[in-house]
C-alpha cells in the first residue's frame, strides 16, 4: 500500500492542533507547501505554548518521516528558517498576508490533489505509523478521528488517552514504558500535563490497581504537589464525593501497605 508523505504530515499537524480535520483533507502535496502551511498555523495556537519548542518537536517528527521517502527535503531546517525570518516569538497574532498566501496555496494544492484522483487517508496513515516506534499515538488518534469525526482541540490529549495506554499495555509495554512514550511524544507542555496525569490515574485505578509502578513514575516526574492538584481536578470532574485529600490519603495508605514511601517517588 502506497503511503503519501503528506498524509502523514497532515496527521501530525492534526494531532498538534495546527490543522483541523477538514484542512488535512486538503493538505498540500509538496514539502514547500507543507513548510509554509503547517507552520503558518502555529501562530494560532495558545500563546502559552513555546513556539520554537513546538517547531522542534513537530518539525523533527515530520523530518524523520520525510527523510524515509524524500531524503533531500530538510523540513526541520526549513521551519527553523521560517521561524527566524518571521520572528514568531510570542505568537502575538497571525501575519495576515502570509496566512492568506498559505490558505490560497492550500486551496490550489487541494484542487490539484483531487484532479489526480487521490485523497489523503487517515486510516492508511494510521496503518503506517502504527508500525513505527514512538508514533503509536498518531495512529491511534488518526483512527479515533476517522471513527468519531471529531475536531481536535487544545485538549486533544484527552481524546488520545481514552484508549492509547490500553493499546500499549496490551502490547506488553510496562506502565513505566507507557508514561515515557507519552513523555517522548508530548514533552512537558503545560496544557496537557494534567490531562496526562488524570488519565493515568484512571488507568491505574481501573486496570492496574496491583501495580505501583505507574503511580511512582507519575510522582517521580511531577512531584507530590502536582499530584494533589490533579486529584482535586479529578475529584471535581468525576463527581465523586471523596475529596482530593481523602484520595491522596488512600493512595499513601495503599503504598504504605506495600512498603512504598513518598521518598521513593520524589525527584532525586
mmCIF file of C-alpha atoms in Angstrom:
data_model
loop_
_atom_site.group_PDB
_atom_site.id
_atom_site.type_symbol
_atom_site.label_atom_id
_atom_site.label_comp_id
_atom_site.label_asym_id
_atom_site.label_seq_id
_atom_site.Cartn_x
_atom_site.Cartn_y
_atom_site.Cartn_z
ATOM 1 C CA UNK A 1 0.000 0.000 0.000
ATOM 2 C CA UNK A 2 1.471 3.332 -1.036
ATOM 3 C CA UNK A 3 1.514 5.984 1.651
ATOM 4 C CA UNK A 4 1.668 9.653 0.753
ATOM 5 C CA UNK A 5 4.173 11.501 2.920
ATOM 6 C CA UNK A 6 1.811 14.469 3.005
ATOM 7 C CA UNK A 7 -0.872 12.301 4.574
ATOM 8 C CA UNK A 8 1.445 11.536 7.442
ATOM 9 C CA UNK A 9 2.390 15.167 7.859
ATOM 10 C CA UNK A 10 -1.293 16.066 7.841
ATOM 11 C CA UNK A 11 -1.980 13.706 10.723
ATOM 12 C CA UNK A 12 0.987 15.039 12.658
ATOM 13 C CA UNK A 13 -0.363 18.538 12.114
ATOM 14 C CA UNK A 14 -3.817 17.464 13.275
ATOM 15 C CA UNK A 15 -2.514 15.895 16.459
ATOM 16 C CA UNK A 16 -0.684 19.082 17.347
ATOM 17 C CA UNK A 17 -3.794 21.165 16.734
ATOM 18 C CA UNK A 18 -2.209 23.128 13.888
ATOM 19 C CA UNK A 19 -4.648 21.917 11.260
ATOM 20 C CA UNK A 20 -8.282 20.886 11.521
ATOM 21 C CA UNK A 21 -9.518 17.628 10.061
ATOM 22 C CA UNK A 22 -11.040 19.436 7.098
ATOM 23 C CA UNK A 23 -7.727 21.180 6.463
ATOM 24 C CA UNK A 24 -5.930 17.860 6.497
ATOM 25 C CA UNK A 25 -8.069 16.536 3.689
ATOM 26 C CA UNK A 26 -6.948 19.439 1.531
ATOM 27 C CA UNK A 27 -3.324 19.266 2.546
ATOM 28 C CA UNK A 28 -0.597 20.423 0.128
ATOM 29 C CA UNK A 29 1.313 17.813 -1.821
ATOM 30 C CA UNK A 30 4.788 19.302 -1.768
ATOM 31 C CA UNK A 31 7.258 19.783 1.040
ATOM 32 C CA UNK A 32 7.482 23.504 0.347
ATOM 33 C CA UNK A 33 3.739 23.856 0.827
ATOM 34 C CA UNK A 34 3.963 21.792 3.987
ATOM 35 C CA UNK A 35 6.506 24.142 5.490
ATOM 36 C CA UNK A 36 4.508 27.251 4.617
ATOM 37 C CA UNK A 37 1.079 25.975 5.530
ATOM 38 C CA UNK A 38 1.639 23.952 8.684
ATOM 39 C CA UNK A 39 3.871 26.409 10.416
ATOM 40 C CA UNK A 40 1.800 29.403 9.393
ATOM 41 C CA UNK A 41 -0.825 27.872 11.681
ATOM 42 C CA UNK A 42 1.467 27.654 14.677
ATOM 43 C CA UNK A 43 0.751 31.279 15.475
ATOM 44 C CA UNK A 44 -2.919 30.458 16.043
ATOM 45 C CA UNK A 45 -2.120 28.178 18.959
ATOM 46 C CA UNK A 46 -2.401 29.309 22.565
ATOM 47 C CA UNK A 47 0.421 31.766 23.251
ATOM 48 C CA UNK A 48 1.399 29.788 26.341
ATOM 49 C CA UNK A 49 2.926 27.138 24.116
ATOM 50 C CA UNK A 50 6.542 27.850 23.304
ATOM 51 C CA UNK A 51 6.637 28.254 19.543
ATOM 52 C CA UNK A 52 10.232 27.196 18.979
ATOM 53 C CA UNK A 53 9.800 24.075 21.087
ATOM 54 C CA UNK A 54 6.743 23.153 19.087
ATOM 55 C CA UNK A 55 8.614 23.634 15.831
ATOM 56 C CA UNK A 56 11.457 21.476 17.106
ATOM 57 C CA UNK A 57 9.091 18.750 18.235
ATOM 58 C CA UNK A 58 6.722 18.615 15.290
ATOM 59 C CA UNK A 59 9.357 19.554 12.750
ATOM 60 C CA UNK A 60 11.659 16.826 13.964
ATOM 61 C CA UNK A 61 8.961 14.214 13.653
ATOM 62 C CA UNK A 62 7.961 15.421 10.199
ATOM 63 C CA UNK A 63 11.595 15.404 9.141
ATOM 64 C CA UNK A 64 12.088 11.840 10.335
ATOM 65 C CA UNK A 65 9.155 10.672 8.246
ATOM 66 C CA UNK A 66 10.025 12.711 5.188
ATOM 67 C CA UNK A 67 13.621 11.523 5.259
ATOM 68 C CA UNK A 68 12.466 7.950 4.712
ATOM 69 C CA UNK A 69 10.765 8.806 1.449
ATOM 70 C CA UNK A 70 12.446 12.028 0.395
ATOM 71 C CA UNK A 71 15.954 12.367 1.909
ATOM 72 C CA UNK A 72 16.514 15.642 0.057
ATOM 73 C CA UNK A 73 13.784 17.513 1.913
ATOM 74 C CA UNK A 74 15.186 19.241 5.026
ATOM 75 C CA UNK A 75 11.842 20.033 6.646
ATOM 76 C CA UNK A 76 13.182 20.892 10.069
ATOM 77 C CA UNK A 77 15.822 23.235 8.654
ATOM 78 C CA UNK A 78 13.136 24.938 6.594
ATOM 79 C CA UNK A 79 10.891 25.501 9.596
ATOM 80 C CA UNK A 80 13.743 26.988 11.576
ATOM 81 C CA UNK A 81 14.388 29.439 8.763
ATOM 82 C CA UNK A 82 10.695 30.306 8.662
ATOM 83 C CA UNK A 83 10.748 30.884 12.403
ATOM 84 C CA UNK A 84 13.798 33.135 12.237
ATOM 85 C CA UNK A 85 12.506 35.018 9.206
ATOM 86 C CA UNK A 86 9.078 35.789 10.617
ATOM 87 C CA UNK A 87 10.100 36.252 14.256
ATOM 88 C CA UNK A 88 7.128 34.364 15.621
ATOM 89 C CA UNK A 89 8.297 34.793 19.200
ATOM 90 C CA UNK A 90 5.281 35.078 21.472
ATOM 91 C CA UNK A 91 2.803 34.447 18.665
ATOM 92 C CA UNK A 92 1.086 37.795 19.164
ATOM 93 C CA UNK A 93 -1.054 37.279 16.094
ATOM 94 C CA UNK A 94 -1.014 35.816 12.608
ATOM 95 C CA UNK A 95 0.641 37.619 9.755
ATOM 96 C CA UNK A 96 -2.446 38.215 7.606
ATOM 97 C CA UNK A 97 -0.512 38.363 4.344
ATOM 98 C CA UNK A 98 1.347 35.089 4.851
ATOM 99 C CA UNK A 99 -1.783 33.489 6.301
ATOM 100 C CA UNK A 100 -3.719 34.416 3.161
ATOM 101 C CA UNK A 101 -0.919 33.094 0.969
ATOM 102 C CA UNK A 102 -0.878 29.829 2.874
ATOM 103 C CA UNK A 103 -4.642 29.495 2.627
ATOM 104 C CA UNK A 104 -4.570 30.098 -1.117
ATOM 105 C CA UNK A 105 -1.707 27.654 -1.505
ATOM 106 C CA UNK A 106 -3.719 25.038 0.341
ATOM 107 C CA UNK A 107 -6.750 25.543 -1.893
ATOM 108 C CA UNK A 108 -4.671 25.282 -5.060
ATOM 109 C CA UNK A 109 -2.968 22.133 -3.840
ATOM 110 C CA UNK A 110 -6.301 20.652 -2.831
ATOM 111 C CA UNK A 111 -7.641 21.075 -6.356
ATOM 112 C CA UNK A 112 -4.521 19.503 -7.860
ATOM 113 C CA UNK A 113 -4.729 16.623 -5.432
ATOM 114 C CA UNK A 114 -8.385 15.988 -6.262
ATOM 115 C CA UNK A 115 -7.727 16.233 -10.003
ATOM 116 C CA UNK A 116 -5.176 13.463 -9.609
ATOM 117 C CA UNK A 117 -7.850 11.267 -8.095
ATOM 118 C CA UNK A 118 -6.015 10.946 -4.792
ATOM 119 C CA UNK A 119 -7.280 11.665 -1.315
ATOM 120 C CA UNK A 120 -5.415 11.576 2.000
ATOM 121 C CA UNK A 121 -6.494 8.599 4.072
ATOM 122 C CA UNK A 122 -6.219 8.779 7.821
ATOM 123 C CA UNK A 123 -6.614 5.033 8.022
ATOM 124 C CA UNK A 124 -3.682 4.438 5.702
ATOM 125 C CA UNK A 125 -1.581 6.790 7.763
ATOM 126 C CA UNK A 126 -2.650 5.029 10.923
ATOM 127 C CA UNK A 127 -1.647 1.678 9.477
ATOM 128 C CA UNK A 128 1.739 3.097 8.528
ATOM 129 C CA UNK A 129 2.743 4.926 11.680
ATOM 130 C CA UNK A 130 1.399 2.215 13.965
ATOM 131 C CA UNK A 131 4.426 0.174 12.928
ATOM 132 C CA UNK A 132 6.861 2.930 13.858
ATOM 133 C CA UNK A 133 8.220 3.015 17.435
ATOM 134 C CA UNK A 134 7.194 6.066 19.391
ATOM 135 C CA UNK A 135 4.477 7.182 16.989
ATOM 136 C CA UNK A 136 1.571 4.983 18.018
ATOM 137 C CA UNK A 137 -0.359 7.959 19.339
ATOM 138 C CA UNK A 138 -0.575 9.407 15.842
ATOM 139 C CA UNK A 139 -2.069 6.210 14.525
ATOM 140 C CA UNK A 140 -4.468 5.889 17.424
ATOM 141 C CA UNK A 141 -5.602 9.472 17.171
ATOM 142 C CA UNK A 142 -5.962 9.311 13.405
ATOM 143 C CA UNK A 143 -8.152 6.263 13.743
ATOM 144 C CA UNK A 144 -10.096 7.922 16.526
ATOM 145 C CA UNK A 145 -10.774 10.967 14.388
ATOM 146 C CA UNK A 146 -11.788 8.833 11.444
ATOM 147 C CA UNK A 147 -14.335 6.949 13.529
ATOM 148 C CA UNK A 148 -15.713 9.818 15.583
ATOM 149 C CA UNK A 149 -15.317 12.623 13.012
ATOM 150 C CA UNK A 150 -14.426 14.937 15.875
ATOM 151 C CA UNK A 151 -12.398 18.092 15.505
ATOM 152 C CA UNK A 152 -9.210 18.220 17.606
ATOM 153 C CA UNK A 153 -8.767 20.971 20.177
ATOM 154 C CA UNK A 154 -6.054 22.129 22.533
ATOM 155 C CA UNK A 155 -7.095 19.296 24.843
ATOM 156 C CA UNK A 156 -6.581 16.609 22.216
ATOM 157 C CA UNK A 157 -4.581 14.637 24.769
ATOM 158 C CA UNK A 158 -7.762 13.537 26.488
ATOM 159 C CA UNK A 159 -9.122 12.012 23.293
ATOM 160 C CA UNK A 160 -5.906 10.166 22.567
ATOM 161 C CA UNK A 161 -5.531 8.869 26.078
ATOM 162 C CA UNK A 162 -9.016 7.417 26.219
ATOM 163 C CA UNK A 163 -7.636 4.329 24.575
ATOM 164 C CA UNK A 164 -3.957 4.639 23.724
ATOM 165 C CA UNK A 165 -2.419 3.481 27.031
ATOM 166 C CA UNK A 166 -4.642 0.423 26.868
ATOM 167 C CA UNK A 167 -3.258 -0.391 23.423
ATOM 168 C CA UNK A 168 0.324 -0.071 24.588
ATOM 169 C CA UNK A 169 -0.284 -2.118 27.716
ATOM 170 C CA UNK A 170 -1.894 -4.877 25.681
ATOM 171 C CA UNK A 171 1.235 -4.931 23.532
ATOM 172 C CA UNK A 172 3.284 -5.657 26.621
ATOM 173 C CA UNK A 173 4.708 -2.214 27.327
ATOM 174 C CA UNK A 174 5.107 -1.607 31.054
ATOM 175 C CA UNK A 175 3.297 1.211 32.827
ATOM 176 C CA UNK A 176 6.606 2.997 33.178
ATOM 177 C CA UNK A 177 7.246 2.484 29.482
ATOM 178 C CA UNK A 178 3.845 3.868 28.550
ATOM 179 C CA UNK A 179 4.475 7.012 30.529
ATOM 180 C CA UNK A 180 7.853 7.571 28.932
ATOM 181 C CA UNK A 181 6.367 7.016 25.478
ATOM 182 C CA UNK A 182 3.900 9.799 26.195
ATOM 183 C CA UNK A 183 6.599 11.975 27.681
ATOM 184 C CA UNK A 184 8.605 11.479 24.486
ATOM 185 C CA UNK A 185 5.646 12.244 22.237
ATOM 186 C CA UNK A 186 4.214 15.232 24.055
ATOM 187 C CA UNK A 187 7.096 16.643 26.052
ATOM 188 C CA UNK A 188 6.122 18.709 29.090
ATOM 189 C CA UNK A 189 3.634 21.104 27.524
ATOM 190 C CA UNK A 190 1.601 22.545 30.373
ATOM 191 C CA UNK A 191 -1.741 22.470 28.622
ATOM 192 C CA UNK A 192 -1.855 18.664 28.594
ATOM 193 C CA UNK A 193 0.087 17.839 31.745
ATOM 194 C CA UNK A 194 -2.935 17.434 33.985
ATOM 195 C CA UNK A 195 -4.762 15.527 31.280
ATOM 196 C CA UNK A 196 -1.951 13.005 31.114
ATOM 197 C CA UNK A 197 -1.890 12.619 34.872
ATOM 198 C CA UNK A 198 -5.636 12.325 35.171
ATOM 199 C CA UNK A 199 -5.879 9.616 32.552
ATOM 200 C CA UNK A 200 -3.051 7.656 34.103
ATOM 201 C CA UNK A 201 -4.688 7.777 37.495
ATOM 202 C CA UNK A 202 -7.873 6.433 35.934
ATOM 203 C CA UNK A 203 -5.889 3.731 34.202
ATOM 204 C CA UNK A 204 -4.053 2.835 37.381
ATOM 205 C CA UNK A 205 -7.205 2.658 39.464
ATOM 206 C CA UNK A 206 -9.297 0.782 36.929
ATOM 207 C CA UNK A 207 -6.910 -1.726 35.414
ATOM 208 C CA UNK A 208 -3.593 -1.766 37.237
ATOM 209 C CA UNK A 209 -4.540 -1.462 40.880
ATOM 210 C CA UNK A 210 -1.952 -4.055 41.835
ATOM 211 C CA UNK A 211 0.941 -2.308 40.121
ATOM 212 C CA UNK A 212 2.595 0.610 41.918
ATOM 213 C CA UNK A 213 4.999 1.392 39.055
ATOM 214 C CA UNK A 214 2.635 3.794 37.356
ATOM 215 C CA UNK A 215 1.931 5.981 40.362
ATOM 216 C CA UNK A 216 5.579 6.007 41.368
ATOM 217 C CA UNK A 217 6.535 7.148 37.895
ATOM 218 C CA UNK A 218 3.944 9.911 37.958
ATOM 219 C CA UNK A 219 5.153 11.281 41.252
ATOM 220 C CA UNK A 220 8.796 10.960 40.281
ATOM 221 C CA UNK A 221 8.194 13.113 37.238
ATOM 222 C CA UNK A 222 5.660 15.626 38.524
ATOM 223 C CA UNK A 223 6.039 15.589 42.271
ATOM 224 C CA UNK A 224 3.551 15.352 45.123
ATOM 225 C CA UNK A 225 2.232 18.899 44.757
ATOM 226 C CA UNK A 226 1.118 18.443 41.179
ATOM 227 C CA UNK A 227 -0.459 15.119 42.029
ATOM 228 C CA UNK A 228 -2.534 16.800 44.711
ATOM 229 C CA UNK A 229 -3.704 19.433 42.241
ATOM 230 C CA UNK A 230 -4.513 16.723 39.779
ATOM 231 C CA UNK A 231 -6.571 14.830 42.317
ATOM 232 C CA UNK A 232 -8.536 17.972 43.098
ATOM 233 C CA UNK A 233 -9.293 18.325 39.399
ATOM 234 C CA UNK A 234 -10.084 14.642 39.086
ATOM 235 C CA UNK A 235 -12.491 14.714 42.007
ATOM 236 C CA UNK A 236 -14.338 17.702 40.564
ATOM 237 C CA UNK A 237 -14.706 16.219 37.094
ATOM 238 C CA UNK A 238 -15.594 12.724 38.212
ATOM 239 C CA UNK A 239 -18.332 13.890 40.560
ATOM 240 C CA UNK A 240 -17.102 11.677 43.374
ATOM 241 C CA UNK A 241 -17.811 12.676 46.954
ATOM 242 C CA UNK A 242 -14.257 11.995 48.023
ATOM 243 C CA UNK A 243 -12.018 14.993 48.423
ATOM 244 C CA UNK A 244 -8.554 15.234 46.968
ATOM 245 C CA UNK A 245 -7.048 14.890 50.432
ATOM 246 C CA UNK A 246 -9.044 11.736 51.082
ATOM 247 C CA UNK A 247 -7.926 10.220 47.814
ATOM 248 C CA UNK A 248 -4.312 11.129 48.474
ATOM 249 C CA UNK A 249 -4.506 9.557 51.923
ATOM 250 C CA UNK A 250 -5.934 6.402 50.390
ATOM 251 C CA UNK A 251 -3.117 6.216 47.898
ATOM 252 C CA UNK A 252 -0.495 6.720 50.570
ATOM 253 C CA UNK A 253 -2.115 4.097 52.781
ATOM 254 C CA UNK A 254 -2.019 1.678 49.894
ATOM 255 C CA UNK A 255 1.648 2.460 49.282
ATOM 256 C CA UNK A 256 2.398 2.039 52.991
ATOM 257 C CA UNK A 257 0.960 -1.472 52.926
ATOM 258 C CA UNK A 258 3.382 -2.289 50.128
ATOM 259 C CA UNK A 259 6.331 -0.552 51.839
ATOM 260 C CA UNK A 260 6.335 2.381 49.435
ATOM 261 C CA UNK A 261 7.050 5.820 50.870
ATOM 262 C CA UNK A 262 6.757 9.248 49.353
ATOM 263 C CA UNK A 263 10.559 9.420 49.452
ATOM 264 C CA UNK A 264 10.678 6.569 46.974
ATOM 265 C CA UNK A 265 8.972 8.594 44.304
ATOM 266 C CA UNK A 266 10.117 12.177 44.770
ATOM 267 C CA UNK A 267 12.562 13.783 42.380
ATOM 268 C CA UNK A 268 16.094 12.618 43.168
#
